[in-house]
Amino acid sequence: MKQQSSRASAVADIASRPTPTRTINYHEESPEDLFGVNTFSLAVMEQTLGAGTYSSLLETIQDGKKLDGKVADEVADAMRAWAMSKGATHFTHVFYPLTGFTAEKHDSFYDPGGDGATAISKFKGKTLIQGEPDASSFPNGGIRATHTARGYTAWDPTSPAYLIENPNGTTLCIPTSFVSWTGEALDKKTPVLKSMQALDKQARRILNLFGHKEIAHVSASAGPEQEYFLIDKAFYYSRPDLLAAGRTLFGAPSPKGQEFDDHYFGVIPDRVMAFMYEVDRELFKLGIPSKTRHNEVAPGQFEIAPVYESANVASDHQQLVMTTLKKVADKHGLVCLLHEKPFAGLNGSGKHVNWSLGNSTQKNLLDPGDTPHENAQFLVFAGAVIRAVDKFAPLLRAVVASAGNDHRLGANEAPPAIISIFLGEQLADVFEQIKAGGATTSKQRGTLNIGVDTLPELPKDAGDRNRTSPFAFTGNRFEFRAVGSNQSIAGPLTAMNTIVTESLDYIAGKLEGASDLNGAIQEVLEEILRDHGRVIFNGDGYSEEWHAEAAERGLPNLKTTPDALPALTSPEVVEIFEKYGILTEAELHSRQEVYSEQYCGYVNVEANLVAEIGRTVIFPLAIEYAKELAEASAVLGGAGRVTMEKVKEQAIALEGALEKLDEFQAAAGDDPKAWGTTVVPAMLEARAAGDALEALIPDERWPLPTYQEMLFIK
Ligand code: ADP
Ligand code: MG
């Protein structure tokens, strides 16, 4: 009897799988009742804390006031009681090390009672506020030697604590910052918090100038749109590259790809829908306002977007979204791929980060208003962003740099590596007029003076959309589209907050003390457009012409991670990060080092996998098949010769590329540039030969699930 390959049996298994059965019943359990049930929310705090404690904590959470240490014991007690009433037995300080992933160290609520026969539950304010995980194994970029590897986690009361349920128990999770024993940030959260504080201070200066004195704390907001792929678990486990690198390193294109654009917004398959319902349900329980879901462009690709929240909370929640997607996929026999480019030749996955700033009294500061006065204020904030993005474009490129995202940026489906701003026709026109305004005193058409002319009505809705811009104004926010699907959004948010802080500071400095505010605004906006207007580009970011034009405009085009990372420690970046107390020079250096190491590390793993799959899977098949063809052609009067020659040629090419790969890998050391310019191309060379062989070798012998199977079988 013919033995069925594991690949074929995977397909058979999937095909005969029963359709999903109901696990959620919204007639019995409404999303309304579900929302936030597993978070220690403001509502729960109000119920369980004394009035004084609650209002003190509220001031910390909403107005950014320093936490009053005295309230910690009471909060800890209430938190423990609430968590235990919902079945929690353990707690953990959750933190976000530079790996980009979430880390947790769990402790039990229970201590031995001392009599050898009882355990008592305890959770003191001290334990809530500070933890001390042994942190020696987290990346620190040379900041700490292992013998001083103490790290501290510090409670972040602005991000709600929550419960994570597991079939066997429930854990209370407390979001924390993670710092070294000497006080340096070792995580992604700390700089986000600091940058939000700095942004608040400078934004208020501007608002004060516009006469707003009694104003609430200004906060950055973020709404991340997460793209991801789903494939069947059976396929995932039979592909070593997916398992270890999260993307396919070999794989011939599927006969059908995304050419018909029939997947985008298409009908969502039932099995995927069942998964999505459950994802939404889990996120709702965690108080994460998951809102939008749809098919994306590539087959097997989807998107989820929650409603925006305060940047820090959005960032923590984004980590939970990624974890939840993976967990729930597993329950449905699927695997959620968050890699930026799991499949060559198909669209990759990004994470558009929508960003704005605002508060409860002035609302969204990037929302054009109804009056010229409001519009002048809007133009100042928008101008600040334009100046910031141009001045610090290399930084924005650096914070989205990763080995995975390199395959996406500039690959004609994602924004190019050139950072530019899309404003939309109307807004761009307004800024053009402002720029021309100072040049002439006459009020001819086409010039515009703040406060003198009535500002025209500004676009309320981003009517025109531009998918090719890395940084787009979308009506009342900017959308940073270059962020990769697998990345933490904390780095991009920190960068945006910090560079806009610097711009607002600069502008406030120019406006404060001016006798004629409108004239001063006019002047500063003109100056910004003159010096930084080059960053505005409304055309097609994918086009060849743009690359040439961008070069002419002097815009940087940092194509790869090794090119981009040095910007993290450029003098301009160090200066502003130190000035606003976001990160010190040492901390920036440590980050750059960690990310460089990560880049080399990821490429190294991928190269190992290419070598392994190339040598132990594909090459032997090619040799075996070539031999058979040679023997066959001897008896068949030459039939099979042509194919044999092709197989032989590709086998030689594969072997050669793998030899080169070995050599380059051994020589690359810790130089990211070497990995990027020698190892990466050698991997591609090996892949090209491998993929050619996939198209030649009998299908039933090919052990790796094909693109066609992975992408279309759901
Ligand atoms: P699209 O795909 O059209 O860009 P989506 O609806 O998928 O839009 O996602 C838009 C995201 O932008 C959502 O997360 C939304 O909450 C967020 N958003 C809307 N307004 C703001 C704002 N003021 N600040 C930050 N994010 C915002
Ligand atoms: Mg969207």
PDB file of N, CA, C and O in Angstrom, residues 127-186:
ATOM      1  N   THR A 127       4.305  45.000  47.416  1.00  0.00           N
ATOM      2  CA  THR A 127       4.395  43.990  46.355  1.00  0.00           C
ATOM      3  C   THR A 127       3.693  44.471  45.088  1.00  0.00           C
ATOM      4  O   THR A 127       4.101  44.130  43.980  1.00  0.00           O
ATOM      5  N   LEU A 128       2.650  45.258  45.281  1.00  0.00           N
ATOM      6  CA  LEU A 128       1.952  45.817  44.113  1.00  0.00           C
ATOM      7  C   LEU A 128       2.863  46.809  43.390  1.00  0.00           C
ATOM      8  O   LEU A 128       3.015  46.771  42.168  1.00  0.00           O
ATOM      9  N   ILE A 129       3.494  47.678  44.172  1.00  0.00           N
ATOM     10  CA  ILE A 129       4.267  48.772  43.587  1.00  0.00           C
ATOM     11  C   ILE A 129       5.567  48.309  42.957  1.00  0.00           C
ATOM     12  O   ILE A 129       5.990  48.808  41.920  1.00  0.00           O
ATOM     13  N   GLN A 130       6.229  47.374  43.612  1.00  0.00           N
ATOM     14  CA  GLN A 130       7.551  47.011  43.109  1.00  0.00           C
ATOM     15  C   GLN A 130       7.781  45.505  43.118  1.00  0.00           C
ATOM     16  O   GLN A 130       7.426  44.815  44.061  1.00  0.00           O
ATOM     17  N   GLY A 131       8.400  45.022  42.055  1.00  0.00           N
ATOM     18  CA  GLY A 131       8.789  43.627  42.000  1.00  0.00           C
ATOM     19  C   GLY A 131      10.259  43.565  41.652  1.00  0.00           C
ATOM     20  O   GLY A 131      10.851  44.558  41.236  1.00  0.00           O
ATOM     21  N   GLU A 132      10.838  42.401  41.837  1.00  0.00           N
ATOM     22  CA  GLU A 132      12.252  42.296  41.526  1.00  0.00           C
ATOM     23  C   GLU A 132      12.550  40.987  40.828  1.00  0.00           C
ATOM     24  O   GLU A 132      13.022  40.034  41.418  1.00  0.00           O
ATOM     25  N   PRO A 133      12.250  40.933  39.537  1.00  0.00           N
ATOM     26  CA  PRO A 133      12.554  39.696  38.814  1.00  0.00           C
ATOM     27  C   PRO A 133      14.064  39.604  38.602  1.00  0.00           C
ATOM     28  O   PRO A 133      14.724  40.631  38.475  1.00  0.00           O
ATOM     29  N   ASP A 134      14.591  38.399  38.600  1.00  0.00           N
ATOM     30  CA  ASP A 134      16.001  38.263  38.236  1.00  0.00           C
ATOM     31  C   ASP A 134      16.066  38.536  36.750  1.00  0.00           C
ATOM     32  O   ASP A 134      15.545  37.795  35.942  1.00  0.00           O
ATOM     33  N   ALA A 135      16.714  39.618  36.425  1.00  0.00           N
ATOM     34  CA  ALA A 135      16.572  40.124  35.067  1.00  0.00           C
ATOM     35  C   ALA A 135      17.791  39.873  34.206  1.00  0.00           C
ATOM     36  O   ALA A 135      17.914  40.434  33.120  1.00  0.00           O
ATOM     37  N   SER A 136      18.679  39.022  34.663  1.00  0.00           N
ATOM     38  CA  SER A 136      19.960  38.938  33.957  1.00  0.00           C
ATOM     39  C   SER A 136      19.830  38.446  32.522  1.00  0.00           C
ATOM     40  O   SER A 136      20.698  38.709  31.704  1.00  0.00           O
ATOM     41  N   SER A 137      18.747  37.763  32.216  1.00  0.00           N
ATOM     42  CA  SER A 137      18.664  37.213  30.862  1.00  0.00           C
ATOM     43  C   SER A 137      17.915  38.100  29.884  1.00  0.00           C
ATOM     44  O   SER A 137      17.698  37.709  28.742  1.00  0.00           O
ATOM     45  N   PHE A 138      17.495  39.262  30.317  1.00  0.00           N
ATOM     46  CA  PHE A 138      16.840  40.155  29.362  1.00  0.00           C
ATOM     47  C   PHE A 138      17.864  41.036  28.678  1.00  0.00           C
ATOM     48  O   PHE A 138      18.862  41.411  29.274  1.00  0.00           O
ATOM     49  N   PRO A 139      17.604  41.368  27.426  1.00  0.00           N
ATOM     50  CA  PRO A 139      18.587  42.174  26.702  1.00  0.00           C
ATOM     51  C   PRO A 139      18.751  43.537  27.353  1.00  0.00           C
ATOM     52  O   PRO A 139      17.770  44.160  27.758  1.00  0.00           O
ATOM     53  N   ASN A 140      19.984  43.970  27.501  1.00  0.00           N
ATOM     54  CA  ASN A 140      20.214  45.274  28.104  1.00  0.00           C
ATOM     55  C   ASN A 140      21.261  46.068  27.355  1.00  0.00           C
ATOM     56  O   ASN A 140      21.555  47.210  27.713  1.00  0.00           O
ATOM     57  N   GLY A 141      21.851  45.479  26.321  1.00  0.00           N
ATOM     58  CA  GLY A 141      22.792  46.236  25.506  1.00  0.00           C
ATOM     59  C   GLY A 141      23.960  46.765  26.299  1.00  0.00           C
ATOM     60  O   GLY A 141      24.393  47.888  26.099  1.00  0.00           O
ATOM     61  N   GLY A 142      24.447  45.942  27.221  1.00  0.00           N
ATOM     62  CA  GLY A 142      25.670  46.305  27.925  1.00  0.00           C
ATOM     63  C   GLY A 142      25.457  47.247  29.093  1.00  0.00           C
ATOM     64  O   GLY A 142      26.407  47.716  29.707  1.00  0.00           O
ATOM     65  N   ILE A 143      24.184  47.522  29.430  1.00  0.00           N
ATOM     66  CA  ILE A 143      23.943  48.450  30.539  1.00  0.00           C
ATOM     67  C   ILE A 143      24.319  47.821  31.870  1.00  0.00           C
ATOM     68  O   ILE A 143      24.860  48.463  32.744  1.00  0.00           O
ATOM     69  N   ARG A 144      24.041  46.540  32.054  1.00  0.00           N
ATOM     70  CA  ARG A 144      24.371  45.923  33.332  1.00  0.00           C
ATOM     71  C   ARG A 144      25.264  44.721  33.130  1.00  0.00           C
ATOM     72  O   ARG A 144      25.090  43.939  32.209  1.00  0.00           O
ATOM     73  N   ALA A 145      26.197  44.558  34.032  1.00  0.00           N
ATOM     74  CA  ALA A 145      26.947  43.310  34.050  1.00  0.00           C
ATOM     75  C   ALA A 145      26.073  42.299  34.784  1.00  0.00           C
ATOM     76  O   ALA A 145      25.210  42.676  35.569  1.00  0.00           O
ATOM     77  N   THR A 146      26.285  41.026  34.498  1.00  0.00           N
ATOM     78  CA  THR A 146      25.394  40.012  35.063  1.00  0.00           C
ATOM     79  C   THR A 146      25.422  40.001  36.594  1.00  0.00           C
ATOM     80  O   THR A 146      24.439  39.685  37.236  1.00  0.00           O
ATOM     81  N   HIS A 147      26.571  40.373  37.176  1.00  0.00           N
ATOM     82  CA  HIS A 147      26.613  40.311  38.643  1.00  0.00           C
ATOM     83  C   HIS A 147      25.827  41.443  39.312  1.00  0.00           C
ATOM     84  O   HIS A 147      25.573  41.413  40.497  1.00  0.00           O
ATOM     85  N   THR A 148      25.437  42.433  38.521  1.00  0.00           N
ATOM     86  CA  THR A 148      24.547  43.451  39.090  1.00  0.00           C
ATOM     87  C   THR A 148      23.222  43.405  38.348  1.00  0.00           C
ATOM     88  O   THR A 148      22.646  44.418  38.008  1.00  0.00           O
ATOM     89  N   ALA A 149      22.802  42.178  38.088  1.00  0.00           N
ATOM     90  CA  ALA A 149      21.681  42.001  37.166  1.00  0.00           C
ATOM     91  C   ALA A 149      20.318  42.215  37.799  1.00  0.00           C
ATOM     92  O   ALA A 149      19.335  41.707  37.320  1.00  0.00           O
ATOM     93  N   ARG A 150      20.298  42.961  38.865  1.00  0.00           N
ATOM     94  CA  ARG A 150      19.010  43.195  39.480  1.00  0.00           C
ATOM     95  C   ARG A 150      18.153  44.095  38.592  1.00  0.00           C
ATOM     96  O   ARG A 150      18.640  45.086  38.058  1.00  0.00           O
ATOM     97  N   GLY A 151      16.898  43.753  38.444  1.00  0.00           N
ATOM     98  CA  GLY A 151      15.983  44.626  37.722  1.00  0.00           C
ATOM     99  C   GLY A 151      14.754  44.838  38.582  1.00  0.00           C
ATOM    100  O   GLY A 151      14.411  43.992  39.398  1.00  0.00           O
ATOM    101  N   TYR A 152      14.120  45.971  38.412  1.00  0.00           N
ATOM    102  CA  TYR A 152      12.909  46.243  39.176  1.00  0.00           C
ATOM    103  C   TYR A 152      11.740  46.451  38.251  1.00  0.00           C
ATOM    104  O   TYR A 152      11.874  47.066  37.198  1.00  0.00           O
ATOM    105  N   THR A 153      10.602  45.932  38.678  1.00  0.00           N
ATOM    106  CA  THR A 153       9.383  46.269  37.961  1.00  0.00           C
ATOM    107  C   THR A 153       8.586  47.225  38.842  1.00  0.00           C
ATOM    108  O   THR A 153       8.519  47.042  40.052  1.00  0.00           O
ATOM    109  N   ALA A 154       8.034  48.253  38.239  1.00  0.00           N
ATOM    110  CA  ALA A 154       7.293  49.253  39.004  1.00  0.00           C
ATOM    111  C   ALA A 154       5.894  49.395  38.435  1.00  0.00           C
ATOM    112  O   ALA A 154       5.724  49.599  37.228  1.00  0.00           O
ATOM    113  N   TRP A 155       4.916  49.272  39.279  1.00  0.00           N
ATOM    114  CA  TRP A 155       3.497  49.322  38.887  1.00  0.00           C
ATOM    115  C   TRP A 155       3.198  50.581  38.086  1.00  0.00           C
ATOM    116  O   TRP A 155       3.576  51.679  38.477  1.00  0.00           O
ATOM    117  N   ASP A 156       2.485  50.396  36.978  1.00  0.00           N
ATOM    118  CA  ASP A 156       2.010  51.529  36.178  1.00  0.00           C
ATOM    119  C   ASP A 156       0.504  51.643  36.389  1.00  0.00           C
ATOM    120  O   ASP A 156      -0.270  50.943  35.731  1.00  0.00           O
ATOM    121  N   PRO A 157       0.075  52.495  37.304  1.00  0.00           N
ATOM    122  CA  PRO A 157      -1.360  52.558  37.611  1.00  0.00           C
ATOM    123  C   PRO A 157      -2.194  53.085  36.452  1.00  0.00           C
ATOM    124  O   PRO A 157      -3.422  52.935  36.460  1.00  0.00           O
ATOM    125  N   THR A 158      -1.547  53.679  35.438  1.00  0.00           N
ATOM    126  CA  THR A 158      -2.338  54.230  34.337  1.00  0.00           C
ATOM    127  C   THR A 158      -2.811  53.149  33.363  1.00  0.00           C
ATOM    128  O   THR A 158      -3.613  53.411  32.475  1.00  0.00           O
ATOM    129  N   SER A 159      -2.266  51.950  33.499  1.00  0.00           N
ATOM    130  CA  SER A 159      -2.695  50.853  32.634  1.00  0.00           C
ATOM    131  C   SER A 159      -3.393  49.811  33.512  1.00  0.00           C
ATOM    132  O   SER A 159      -2.796  49.296  34.453  1.00  0.00           O
ATOM    133  N   PRO A 160      -4.669  49.514  33.229  1.00  0.00           N
ATOM    134  CA  PRO A 160      -5.429  48.695  34.171  1.00  0.00           C
ATOM    135  C   PRO A 160      -4.893  47.275  34.342  1.00  0.00           C
ATOM    136  O   PRO A 160      -4.470  46.639  33.368  1.00  0.00           O
ATOM    137  N   ALA A 161      -4.924  46.809  35.603  1.00  0.00           N
ATOM    138  CA  ALA A 161      -4.581  45.412  35.880  1.00  0.00           C
ATOM    139  C   ALA A 161      -5.706  44.531  35.348  1.00  0.00           C
ATOM    140  O   ALA A 161      -6.844  44.980  35.209  1.00  0.00           O
ATOM    141  N   TYR A 162      -5.379  43.299  35.035  1.00  0.00           N
ATOM    142  CA  TYR A 162      -6.383  42.425  34.410  1.00  0.00           C
ATOM    143  C   TYR A 162      -6.141  40.974  34.798  1.00  0.00           C
ATOM    144  O   TYR A 162      -5.090  40.628  35.353  1.00  0.00           O
ATOM    145  N   LEU A 163      -7.116  40.141  34.478  1.00  0.00           N
ATOM    146  CA  LEU A 163      -7.006  38.718  34.797  1.00  0.00           C
ATOM    147  C   LEU A 163      -6.823  37.922  33.524  1.00  0.00           C
ATOM    148  O   LEU A 163      -7.501  38.161  32.536  1.00  0.00           O
ATOM    149  N   ILE A 164      -5.902  36.984  33.575  1.00  0.00           N
ATOM    150  CA  ILE A 164      -5.763  36.065  32.455  1.00  0.00           C
ATOM    151  C   ILE A 164      -6.244  34.691  32.908  1.00  0.00           C
ATOM    152  O   ILE A 164      -5.773  34.161  33.913  1.00  0.00           O
ATOM    153  N   GLU A 165      -7.207  34.181  32.136  1.00  0.00           N
ATOM    154  CA  GLU A 165      -7.780  32.888  32.502  1.00  0.00           C
ATOM    155  C   GLU A 165      -7.114  31.770  31.722  1.00  0.00           C
ATOM    156  O   GLU A 165      -6.797  31.926  30.548  1.00  0.00           O
ATOM    157  N   ASN A 166      -6.954  30.668  32.426  1.00  0.00           N
ATOM    158  CA  ASN A 166      -6.422  29.464  31.810  1.00  0.00           C
ATOM    159  C   ASN A 166      -7.353  28.359  32.288  1.00  0.00           C
ATOM    160  O   ASN A 166      -7.972  28.511  33.333  1.00  0.00           O
ATOM    161  N   PRO A 167      -7.485  27.273  31.514  1.00  0.00           N
ATOM    162  CA  PRO A 167      -8.404  26.226  31.980  1.00  0.00           C
ATOM    163  C   PRO A 167      -8.111  25.805  33.427  1.00  0.00           C
ATOM    164  O   PRO A 167      -9.006  25.388  34.153  1.00  0.00           O
ATOM    165  N   ASN A 168      -6.868  25.929  33.848  1.00  0.00           N
ATOM    166  CA  ASN A 168      -6.529  25.456  35.193  1.00  0.00           C
ATOM    167  C   ASN A 168      -6.384  26.547  36.246  1.00  0.00           C
ATOM    168  O   ASN A 168      -5.973  26.269  37.368  1.00  0.00           O
ATOM    169  N   GLY A 169      -6.679  27.765  35.913  1.00  0.00           N
ATOM    170  CA  GLY A 169      -6.572  28.802  36.945  1.00  0.00           C
ATOM    171  C   GLY A 169      -6.532  30.199  36.353  1.00  0.00           C
ATOM    172  O   GLY A 169      -6.518  30.375  35.141  1.00  0.00           O
ATOM    173  N   THR A 170      -6.483  31.165  37.252  1.00  0.00           N
ATOM    174  CA  THR A 170      -6.544  32.561  36.816  1.00  0.00           C
ATOM    175  C   THR A 170      -5.436  33.367  37.493  1.00  0.00           C
ATOM    176  O   THR A 170      -5.138  33.156  38.664  1.00  0.00           O
ATOM    177  N   THR A 171      -4.817  34.269  36.721  1.00  0.00           N
ATOM    178  CA  THR A 171      -3.706  35.066  37.243  1.00  0.00           C
ATOM    179  C   THR A 171      -4.019  36.550  37.128  1.00  0.00           C
ATOM    180  O   THR A 171      -4.509  37.011  36.095  1.00  0.00           O
ATOM    181  N   LEU A 172      -3.701  37.266  38.188  1.00  0.00           N
ATOM    182  CA  LEU A 172      -3.827  38.725  38.167  1.00  0.00           C
ATOM    183  C   LEU A 172      -2.572  39.306  37.519  1.00  0.00           C
ATOM    184  O   LEU A 172      -1.453  39.023  37.961  1.00  0.00           O
ATOM    185  N   CYS A 173      -2.743  40.106  36.482  1.00  0.00           N
ATOM    186  CA  CYS A 173      -1.603  40.672  35.759  1.00  0.00           C
ATOM    187  C   CYS A 173      -1.526  42.174  36.011  1.00  0.00           C
ATOM    188  O   CYS A 173      -2.509  42.888  35.801  1.00  0.00           O
ATOM    189  N   ILE A 174      -0.365  42.617  36.425  1.00  0.00           N
ATOM    190  CA  ILE A 174      -0.185  44.028  36.770  1.00  0.00           C
ATOM    191  C   ILE A 174       0.833  44.650  35.820  1.00  0.00           C
ATOM    192  O   ILE A 174       2.012  44.282  35.839  1.00  0.00           O
ATOM    193  N   PRO A 175       0.403  45.566  34.958  1.00  0.00           N
ATOM    194  CA  PRO A 175       1.351  46.194  34.020  1.00  0.00           C
ATOM    195  C   PRO A 175       2.404  47.005  34.773  1.00  0.00           C
ATOM    196  O   PRO A 175       2.061  47.767  35.683  1.00  0.00           O
ATOM    197  N   THR A 176       3.641  46.820  34.396  1.00  0.00           N
ATOM    198  CA  THR A 176       4.735  47.507  35.098  1.00  0.00           C
ATOM    199  C   THR A 176       5.797  48.025  34.130  1.00  0.00           C
ATOM    200  O   THR A 176       5.911  47.561  32.997  1.00  0.00           O
ATOM    201  N   SER A 177       6.575  48.982  34.641  1.00  0.00           N
ATOM    202  CA  SER A 177       7.804  49.399  33.967  1.00  0.00           C
ATOM    203  C   SER A 177       8.926  48.497  34.460  1.00  0.00           C
ATOM    204  O   SER A 177       8.840  47.941  35.545  1.00  0.00           O
ATOM    205  N   PHE A 178       9.977  48.417  33.692  1.00  0.00           N
ATOM    206  CA  PHE A 178      11.085  47.526  34.057  1.00  0.00           C
ATOM    207  C   PHE A 178      12.383  48.319  33.954  1.00  0.00           C
ATOM    208  O   PHE A 178      12.750  48.782  32.870  1.00  0.00           O
ATOM    209  N   VAL A 179      13.038  48.519  35.091  1.00  0.00           N
ATOM    210  CA  VAL A 179      14.252  49.340  35.094  1.00  0.00           C
ATOM    211  C   VAL A 179      15.389  48.599  35.778  1.00  0.00           C
ATOM    212  O   VAL A 179      15.164  47.695  36.581  1.00  0.00           O
ATOM    213  N   SER A 180      16.597  49.005  35.467  1.00  0.00           N
ATOM    214  CA  SER A 180      17.754  48.346  36.071  1.00  0.00           C
ATOM    215  C   SER A 180      17.949  48.881  37.476  1.00  0.00           C
ATOM    216  O   SER A 180      17.350  49.870  37.887  1.00  0.00           O
ATOM    217  N   TRP A 181      18.821  48.259  38.166  1.00  0.00           N
ATOM    218  CA  TRP A 181      19.073  48.599  39.557  1.00  0.00           C
ATOM    219  C   TRP A 181      19.688  49.982  39.668  1.00  0.00           C
ATOM    220  O   TRP A 181      19.520  50.678  40.646  1.00  0.00           O
ATOM    221  N   THR A 182      20.321  50.408  38.605  1.00  0.00           N
ATOM    222  CA  THR A 182      20.853  51.769  38.607  1.00  0.00           C
ATOM    223  C   THR A 182      19.880  52.766  37.966  1.00  0.00           C
ATOM    224  O   THR A 182      20.228  53.912  37.736  1.00  0.00           O
ATOM    225  N   GLY A 183      18.687  52.293  37.646  1.00  0.00           N
ATOM    226  CA  GLY A 183      17.638  53.207  37.214  1.00  0.00           C
ATOM    227  C   GLY A 183      17.460  53.353  35.718  1.00  0.00           C
ATOM    228  O   GLY A 183      16.596  54.090  35.263  1.00  0.00           O
ATOM    229  N   GLU A 184      18.259  52.671  34.912  1.00  0.00           N
ATOM    230  CA  GLU A 184      18.063  52.794  33.468  1.00  0.00           C
ATOM    231  C   GLU A 184      16.860  51.967  33.021  1.00  0.00           C
ATOM    232  O   GLU A 184      16.605  50.886  33.553  1.00  0.00           O
ATOM    233  N   ALA A 185      16.160  52.488  32.012  1.00  0.00           N
ATOM    234  CA  ALA A 185      15.018  51.759  31.469  1.00  0.00           C
ATOM    235  C   ALA A 185      15.519  50.533  30.709  1.00  0.00           C
ATOM    236  O   ALA A 185      16.423  50.626  29.884  1.00  0.00           O
ATOM    237  N   LEU A 186      14.921  49.381  31.015  1.00  0.00           N
ATOM    238  CA  LEU A 186      15.258  48.158  30.278  1.00  0.00           C
ATOM    239  C   LEU A 186      14.067  47.686  29.461  1.00  0.00           C
ATOM    240  O   LEU A 186      14.041  46.562  28.990  1.00  0.00           O
TER     241      LEU A 186
END
